[in-house]
Tab-separated table of C-alpha atoms and ligand atoms in Angstrom:
chain	number	residue	atom	x	y	z
A	1	MET	CA	-83.180	-9.463	-9.645
A	2	LYS	CA	-82.347	-6.275	-8.826
A	3	GLU	CA	-82.031	-6.724	-5.177
A	4	LYS	CA	-79.574	-9.500	-5.472
A	5	LEU	CA	-77.957	-7.094	-7.913
A	6	LYS	CA	-77.651	-4.638	-5.510
A	7	ALA	CA	-76.851	-6.754	-2.732
A	8	ILE	CA	-73.506	-8.529	-4.659
A	9	VAL	CA	-72.816	-5.169	-5.175
A	10	GLU	CA	-72.686	-3.780	-1.994
A	11	GLU	CA	-71.240	-7.165	-0.907
A	12	ALA	CA	-68.506	-5.808	-3.703
A	13	LEU	CA	-68.127	-3.059	-2.367
A	14	THR	CA	-67.312	-3.988	0.588
A	15	SER	CA	-64.879	-6.373	0.168
A	16	ILE	CA	-63.052	-4.040	-1.578
A	17	ASN	CA	-62.890	-1.396	1.062
A	18	ALA	CA	-62.324	-3.517	4.052
A	19	SER	CA	-59.188	-5.518	1.993
A	20	GLU	CA	-55.905	-4.380	3.138
A	21	GLU	CA	-53.261	-6.003	0.883
A	22	LEU	CA	-53.360	-6.612	-3.059
A	23	ASP	CA	-53.610	-10.434	-3.188
A	24	LYS	CA	-56.977	-9.737	-1.620
A	25	LEU	CA	-58.240	-7.259	-4.578
A	26	ASN	CA	-57.618	-10.250	-6.685
A	27	GLU	CA	-60.052	-12.772	-4.892
A	28	ILE	CA	-62.667	-10.498	-4.736
A	29	ARG	CA	-62.524	-9.617	-8.508
A	30	VAL	CA	-62.376	-13.659	-8.788
A	31	ALA	CA	-65.455	-13.861	-6.488
A	32	PHE	CA	-67.437	-11.964	-8.274
A	33	LEU	CA	-66.225	-10.622	-11.727
A	34	GLY	CA	-64.355	-14.354	-12.252
A	35	LYS	CA	-66.148	-16.896	-14.656
A	36	LYS	CA	-68.224	-18.437	-11.817
A	37	GLY	CA	-68.490	-15.045	-10.348
A	38	GLN	CA	-71.637	-13.706	-8.530
A	39	LEU	CA	-72.148	-11.526	-11.321
A	40	THR	CA	-71.159	-14.092	-13.634
A	41	ASP	CA	-73.365	-15.932	-12.362
A	42	LEU	CA	-76.181	-13.327	-12.577
A	43	LEU	CA	-75.904	-12.096	-15.973
A	44	LYS	CA	-76.837	-15.936	-16.753
A	45	SER	CA	-79.856	-15.838	-15.370
A	46	LEU	CA	-80.923	-13.294	-17.161
A	47	LYS	CA	-82.180	-16.276	-19.282
A	48	ASP	CA	-84.890	-16.482	-16.528
A	49	VAL	CA	-85.707	-12.691	-17.000
A	50	ALA	CA	-88.920	-11.773	-19.073
A	51	PRO	CA	-87.637	-10.917	-22.896
A	52	GLU	CA	-88.811	-7.027	-22.756
A	53	ASP	CA	-87.142	-6.804	-19.074
A	54	ARG	CA	-83.021	-7.843	-20.631
A	55	PRO	CA	-82.127	-4.771	-22.083
A	56	ALA	CA	-82.468	-2.866	-19.456
A	57	VAL	CA	-81.179	-5.888	-16.730
A	58	GLY	CA	-78.658	-6.602	-18.645
A	59	GLN	CA	-77.811	-2.678	-19.116
A	60	MET	CA	-77.824	-2.448	-15.204
A	61	VAL	CA	-75.705	-5.764	-14.510
A	62	ASN	CA	-72.923	-4.445	-17.230
A	63	GLU	CA	-72.926	-0.974	-15.461
A	64	ALA	CA	-72.344	-2.861	-11.992
A	65	ARG	CA	-69.463	-4.429	-13.484
A	66	THR	CA	-67.822	-1.145	-14.824
A	67	ALA	CA	-68.666	0.215	-11.138
A	68	LEU	CA	-67.053	-2.568	-9.570
A	69	GLU	CA	-63.779	-2.755	-11.974
A	70	GLU	CA	-63.036	0.942	-11.414
A	71	LYS	CA	-63.361	0.076	-7.786
A	72	LEU	CA	-60.682	-2.595	-7.942
A	73	GLU	CA	-58.553	-0.670	-10.043
A	74	GLU	CA	-58.770	2.282	-7.220
A	75	LYS	CA	-57.628	0.682	-5.226
A	76	LYS	CA	-55.169	-1.313	-6.824
A	77	ASN	CA	-53.291	2.200	-7.304
A	78	TYR	CA	-54.001	3.061	-3.375
A	79	PHE	CA	-52.094	-0.209	-3.055
A	80	ALA	CA	-49.618	0.692	-5.476
A	81	LYS	CA	-48.620	3.685	-3.853
A	82	LYS	CA	-48.339	2.812	-0.577
A	83	ILE	CA	-45.934	-0.085	-1.462
A	84	ARG	CA	-43.771	2.359	-3.086
A	85	GLU	CA	-44.013	5.195	-0.917
A	86	GLU	CA	-42.945	2.486	2.139
A	87	GLN	CA	-39.791	0.664	-0.546
A	88	ILE	CA	-38.373	4.340	-0.667
A	89	LYS	CA	-39.344	4.906	2.593
A	90	ARG	CA	-36.945	1.723	3.878
A	91	GLU	CA	-34.548	2.477	0.976
A	92	THR	CA	-33.457	5.661	2.431
A	93	ILE	CA	-30.059	6.398	2.341
A	94	ASP	CA	-28.843	7.221	6.128
A	95	VAL	CA	-26.471	9.848	5.150
A	96	THR	CA	-24.819	10.294	9.218
A	97	LEU	CA	-23.615	6.146	8.668
A	98	PRO	CA	-19.943	6.093	9.274
A	99	ALA	CA	-18.780	5.597	5.601
A	100	LYS	CA	-16.867	3.041	4.203
A	101	LYS	CA	-12.660	4.196	4.188
A	102	PRO	CA	-11.213	3.084	1.443
A	103	MET	CA	-7.845	1.155	2.664
A	104	VAL	CA	-5.255	3.253	2.566
A	105	GLY	CA	-1.411	2.170	1.817
A	106	HIS	CA	1.731	2.302	4.253
A	107	ARG	CA	5.348	3.214	4.114
A	108	HIS	CA	7.750	-0.112	4.580
A	109	PRO	CA	9.945	0.521	7.078
A	110	ASN	CA	12.672	0.045	4.464
A	111	THR	CA	11.008	3.397	3.515
A	112	ILE	CA	10.953	5.115	6.574
A	113	ALA	CA	13.982	4.502	7.491
A	114	LEU	CA	16.022	5.847	3.801
A	115	GLU	CA	13.778	9.203	4.156
A	116	GLU	CA	14.801	9.503	7.935
A	117	ALA	CA	18.357	8.868	6.673
A	118	GLU	CA	18.215	11.439	3.538
A	119	ARG	CA	16.765	14.007	5.752
A	120	ILE	CA	19.196	14.262	8.494
A	121	PHE	CA	21.649	14.556	4.785
A	122	VAL	CA	20.071	16.895	2.993
A	123	GLY	CA	20.187	18.698	6.191
A	124	MET	CA	23.950	18.481	6.375
A	125	GLY	CA	24.096	19.724	2.474
A	126	TYR	CA	24.069	16.929	1.068
A	127	GLU	CA	22.480	15.753	-2.874
A	128	VAL	CA	20.849	12.587	-2.894
A	129	VAL	CA	21.737	10.388	-6.455
A	130	GLU	CA	21.040	7.643	-7.749
A	131	GLY	CA	23.465	4.555	-10.042
A	132	PRO	CA	21.948	1.829	-12.492
A	133	GLU	CA	21.093	-1.639	-11.123
A	134	VAL	CA	22.851	-3.307	-13.857
A	135	GLU	CA	26.507	-1.828	-13.463
A	136	TYR	CA	30.205	-2.535	-15.616
A	137	ASP	CA	32.846	-4.713	-13.538
A	138	TYR	CA	34.672	-1.270	-13.570
A	139	TYR	CA	32.735	0.216	-11.943
A	140	ASN	CA	32.081	-2.261	-8.889
A	141	PHE	CA	35.820	-3.241	-8.978
A	142	GLU	CA	37.969	-2.278	-10.820
A	143	ALA	CA	37.596	1.155	-10.209
A	144	LEU	CA	37.124	0.776	-6.389
A	145	ASN	CA	40.724	-0.197	-6.168
A	146	ILE	CA	39.584	-4.513	-6.643
A	147	PRO	CA	41.408	-5.976	-9.345
A	148	ALA	CA	40.125	-9.278	-11.137
A	149	ASN	CA	42.483	-11.012	-8.509
A	150	HIS	CA	40.918	-9.375	-5.528
A	151	PRO	CA	39.894	-11.848	-2.592
A	152	ALA	CA	37.129	-9.232	-1.809
A	153	LYS	CA	35.573	-9.988	-5.653
A	154	ASP	CA	35.107	-13.411	-3.989
A	155	GLU	CA	32.909	-12.147	-0.948
A	156	GLN	CA	30.847	-9.965	-3.299
A	157	ASP	CA	30.111	-12.583	-5.440
A	158	THR	CA	27.001	-11.721	-7.838
A	159	PHE	CA	24.929	-12.071	-10.751
A	160	TYR	CA	26.182	-11.584	-13.868
A	161	VAL	CA	24.956	-10.262	-17.008
A	162	THR	CA	27.912	-10.724	-19.453
A	163	SER	CA	31.076	-11.449	-18.313
A	164	ASN	CA	32.050	-7.207	-17.935
A	165	ILE	CA	28.066	-6.836	-17.050
A	166	LEU	CA	26.293	-7.216	-13.431
A	167	LEU	CA	24.042	-6.555	-10.657
A	168	ARG	CA	26.102	-4.352	-8.742
A	169	THR	CA	27.141	-5.712	-5.174
A	170	GLN	CA	27.076	-2.770	-3.252
A	171	THR	CA	26.186	1.317	-4.137
A	172	SER	CA	30.013	2.323	-3.668
A	173	PRO	CA	30.023	2.465	-7.738
A	174	VAL	CA	27.981	5.249	-7.655
A	175	GLN	CA	30.982	7.265	-5.644
A	176	VAL	CA	33.003	7.210	-8.686
A	177	ARG	CA	30.273	7.476	-11.030
A	178	VAL	CA	29.966	10.883	-9.395
A	179	MET	CA	33.265	11.697	-9.371
A	180	GLU	CA	34.225	10.656	-13.370
A	181	LYS	CA	32.272	13.855	-13.881
A	182	GLY	CA	34.449	16.187	-12.639
A	183	LYS	CA	32.481	18.644	-10.821
A	184	LEU	CA	33.742	18.941	-7.007
A	185	PRO	CA	32.935	19.625	-4.409
A	186	ILE	CA	31.215	16.366	-3.913
A	187	ARG	CA	28.503	15.802	-1.524
A	188	MET	CA	26.511	13.220	-1.988
A	189	ILE	CA	24.271	10.076	-0.503
A	190	ALA	CA	23.362	7.510	-2.905
A	191	PRO	CA	20.814	4.685	-1.505
A	192	GLY	CA	20.103	2.036	-3.940
A	193	ARG	CA	19.170	-1.421	-4.640
A	194	VAL	CA	22.036	-3.846	-4.485
A	195	PHE	CA	22.317	-7.899	-5.093
A	196	ARG	CA	24.560	-10.776	-4.243
A	197	SER	CA	24.368	-14.782	-4.578
A	198	ASP	CA	24.083	-15.226	-1.032
A	199	GLU	CA	21.383	-17.124	0.625
A	200	VAL	CA	17.835	-16.181	2.016
A	201	ASP	CA	18.291	-16.231	5.840
A	202	ALA	CA	17.319	-13.850	9.330
A	203	THR	CA	20.331	-11.302	8.159
A	204	HIS	CA	20.371	-11.995	4.602
A	205	SER	CA	18.859	-11.239	1.047
A	206	PRO	CA	20.125	-12.031	-2.624
A	207	SER	CA	19.025	-8.190	-2.900
A	208	PHE	CA	18.523	-5.985	0.072
A	209	HIS	CA	19.092	-2.013	-0.166
A	210	GLN	CA	22.855	0.239	0.740
A	211	ILE	CA	23.650	4.255	1.437
A	212	GLU	CA	26.491	5.361	0.145
A	213	GLY	CA	27.986	8.592	1.350
A	214	LEU	CA	31.222	10.527	-0.611
A	215	VAL	CA	32.678	14.101	0.272
A	216	ILE	CA	34.896	15.089	-1.717
A	217	ASP	CA	36.730	18.524	-1.241
A	218	LYS	CA	40.226	20.396	-0.420
A	219	ASN	CA	41.134	19.803	2.978
A	220	ILE	CA	39.065	17.006	3.911
A	221	THR	CA	39.980	15.080	7.180
A	222	PHE	CA	39.126	12.314	9.234
A	223	ALA	CA	37.886	14.256	11.977
A	224	ASP	CA	35.353	15.629	9.258
A	225	LEU	CA	33.930	12.165	8.542
A	226	LYS	CA	33.720	11.547	12.481
A	227	GLY	CA	31.979	14.419	12.969
A	228	THR	CA	29.568	13.703	10.392
A	229	LEU	CA	28.733	9.951	11.223
A	230	ALA	CA	28.742	11.296	14.871
A	231	GLU	CA	26.525	13.756	14.320
A	232	PHE	CA	24.441	11.203	11.366
A	233	ALA	CA	23.495	8.455	14.704
A	234	ARG	CA	23.083	11.039	17.204
A	235	GLN	CA	20.004	12.092	14.774
A	236	LEU	CA	19.114	8.433	13.833
A	237	PHE	CA	19.258	6.755	17.041
A	238	GLY	CA	19.141	9.933	20.085
A	239	GLU	CA	21.023	12.952	21.605
A	240	ASP	CA	22.759	10.525	23.648
A	241	THR	CA	24.581	8.229	20.735
A	242	LYS	CA	28.214	7.584	20.496
A	243	VAL	CA	30.172	6.266	17.854
A	244	LYS	CA	33.475	4.239	18.235
A	245	PHE	CA	35.438	3.885	14.632
A	246	ARG	CA	37.300	0.200	14.380
A	247	PRO	CA	40.161	-0.261	12.166
A	248	HIS	CA	39.019	-2.119	9.393
A	249	HIS	CA	40.168	-2.585	5.434
A	250	PHE	CA	37.918	-1.843	2.454
A	251	PRO	CA	40.178	-1.729	-0.852
A	252	PHE	CA	38.778	1.691	-2.292
A	253	THR	CA	39.953	3.358	1.381
A	254	GLU	CA	42.175	4.222	3.893
A	255	PRO	CA	42.737	4.151	6.450
A	256	SER	CA	39.432	2.267	6.476
A	257	ALA	CA	36.694	1.693	9.435
A	258	GLU	CA	33.954	0.090	11.013
A	259	VAL	CA	31.567	2.295	12.700
A	260	ASP	CA	29.611	0.690	16.056
A	261	VAL	CA	26.756	2.967	17.621
A	262	THR	CA	26.249	2.590	21.252
A	263	CYS	CA	23.331	0.532	21.884
A	264	PHE	CA	19.935	2.447	22.016
A	265	LYS	CA	18.494	-0.168	23.933
A	266	CYS	CA	20.772	0.040	27.114
A	267	GLY	CA	22.459	3.217	26.405
A	268	GLY	CA	25.757	1.072	26.284
A	269	SER	CA	25.553	-0.922	29.348
A	270	GLY	CA	24.877	-4.471	27.592
A	271	CYS	CA	21.542	-6.492	26.831
A	272	ARG	CA	20.239	-9.187	24.840
A	273	PHE	CA	19.905	-5.947	21.702
A	274	CYS	CA	23.444	-6.115	21.340
A	275	LYS	CA	24.768	-9.217	22.947
A	276	GLY	CA	25.669	-7.731	25.728
A	277	SER	CA	28.556	-5.818	24.155
A	278	GLY	CA	27.344	-2.035	24.366
A	279	TRP	CA	27.598	-1.352	20.563
A	280	ILE	CA	26.231	-2.193	17.395
A	281	GLU	CA	27.733	-2.230	14.016
A	282	ILE	CA	26.062	0.186	12.070
A	283	LEU	CA	28.035	1.140	9.016
A	284	GLY	CA	31.797	0.911	7.193
A	285	CYS	CA	33.563	3.679	5.877
A	286	GLY	CA	37.044	5.606	5.235
A	287	MET	CA	39.162	8.133	3.409
A	288	VAL	CA	39.148	7.477	0.179
A	289	HIS	CA	41.835	5.830	-1.218
A	290	PRO	CA	44.291	8.084	-3.125
A	291	ARG	CA	44.056	5.657	-5.951
A	292	VAL	CA	40.757	5.557	-6.513
A	293	LEU	CA	40.666	9.471	-6.329
A	294	GLU	CA	43.298	9.169	-9.646
A	295	MET	CA	41.525	6.727	-11.726
A	296	SER	CA	38.387	8.738	-11.396
A	297	GLY	CA	40.713	11.841	-12.449
A	298	ILE	CA	40.753	13.416	-9.400
A	299	ASP	CA	44.232	14.707	-8.043
A	300	PRO	CA	44.937	13.276	-4.716
A	301	ASN	CA	47.634	15.995	-4.161
A	302	GLU	CA	45.043	18.741	-4.194
A	303	TYR	CA	41.583	17.146	-2.807
A	304	SER	CA	41.133	14.649	0.000
A	305	GLY	CA	37.775	12.855	0.840
A	306	PHE	CA	35.596	10.619	3.103
A	307	ALA	CA	32.720	7.447	1.894
A	308	PHE	CA	30.575	5.410	3.531
A	309	GLY	CA	27.956	2.676	2.820
A	310	MET	CA	25.856	1.266	5.425
A	311	GLY	CA	22.839	-1.347	4.863
A	312	LEU	CA	19.409	0.611	4.511
A	313	GLU	CA	17.869	-3.366	6.132
A	314	ARG	CA	20.241	-2.665	8.693
A	315	ILE	CA	19.064	0.779	9.832
A	316	ALA	CA	15.002	-0.008	9.514
A	317	LEU	CA	16.141	-3.466	11.500
A	318	LEU	CA	18.030	-1.757	14.108
A	319	LYS	CA	15.637	1.279	14.670
A	320	TYR	CA	12.561	-0.531	14.389
A	321	GLU	CA	13.777	-4.016	16.860
A	322	ILE	CA	12.270	-6.701	14.000
A	323	ASP	CA	14.503	-9.763	14.890
A	324	ASP	CA	14.523	-11.438	10.659
A	325	MET	CA	14.982	-9.628	7.647
A	326	ARG	CA	12.811	-11.860	5.753
A	327	LEU	CA	9.810	-9.835	7.323
A	328	LEU	CA	10.871	-7.021	5.523
A	329	TYR	CA	10.171	-8.551	2.156
A	330	GLU	CA	6.969	-10.720	2.863
A	331	ASN	CA	4.687	-8.121	1.978
A	332	ASP	CA	2.682	-9.318	5.293
A	333	ALA	CA	0.577	-6.294	5.923
A	334	ARG	CA	-0.315	-7.328	9.469
A	335	PHE	CA	3.221	-6.635	10.205
A	336	LEU	CA	3.986	-3.515	7.494
A	337	LYS	CA	1.088	-1.966	9.740
A	338	GLN	CA	2.944	-2.031	12.990
A	339	PHE	CA	5.687	0.906	11.566
B	1	LIG	N1	30.692	-0.629	-0.268
B	1	LIG	C1	30.988	-1.418	0.661
B	1	LIG	C2	30.082	-2.894	1.317
B	1	LIG	O1	29.178	-2.868	0.538
B	1	LIG	C3	30.153	-0.895	2.104
B	1	LIG	C4	31.414	0.017	2.153
B	1	LIG	C5	32.416	0.341	3.200
B	1	LIG	C6	31.126	1.575	1.314
B	1	LIG	C7	33.297	1.183	3.292
B	1	LIG	C8	32.107	2.875	1.354
B	1	LIG	C9	32.783	2.529	1.803
B	1	LIG	O2	31.847	3.634	0.817
B	1	LIG	O3	34.099	4.012	2.505
B	1	LIG	O4	30.541	-3.622	1.920
């Protein structure tokens, strides 16, 4: 019996030492210490041992059992440690890996064009001011010399909040608001959103943006207007850009003009971009009408001034050669990323 026990213990120890994974240890435990295990079997055959020897043999078997259990536990801990070490090694963070960059937004073409225009005018000593988008009929029309029955009111149909409050159709009312304050001289631009009841197409939107300009001082002439806008065009579209003033009509300026710049694509010789004419229209302007000055409390005999207004989208479309205004409002990142 002693020999048998020794053999079993030796076999068990060899198996434990040779085992290479945790599952194997369980198999060994079952094979030797389980209900039908070899050591358990041996304990069962204790009845065949002479009664006087039983306690000693029983003790031997129990000691062997404890020894095997300890050995199994030891090996189990060894495996647990090894598994943990491997896991740590596997999960080590490689700090040299390129990081995931957070998506950074991008300025909209409108914003880029606006900042460019602001930079140019601020450089010429202009102040940037803002006016309300919800405006009184008085500021949007009346004070700009557009009385109730004037046909210009038809062209600028808009969204009315009440019969005398509306969404402004132009940034020109900001001229009146600044003049009314009575602080002279004035040299300002007023960018902002405007509204008209227009259908959406490649060149129209019910909501778009304008940049208004106003200069009031003593002895301001059309020459100042011309020089200012020529300089603006050169800075915005390039040194060689020339400007052309075409007579036009606006109720709040007299004389009035529309301004064309030489096509920056072909330099003026005519191309698809400028529809063969060599010129591209960019804004409306004129000398502030004496009636407009008077209505805002400025003496037209002492002061004179010029004003201009341009569509911001139009500038952005021209500058970036975009052929459809709707692209500016669709928020398609694939489009916006290009600028
Ligand atoms: N407000 C005009 C429009 O929306 C544009 C304009 C023309 C503004 C001439 C001006 C100006 O200040 O002098 O069509």
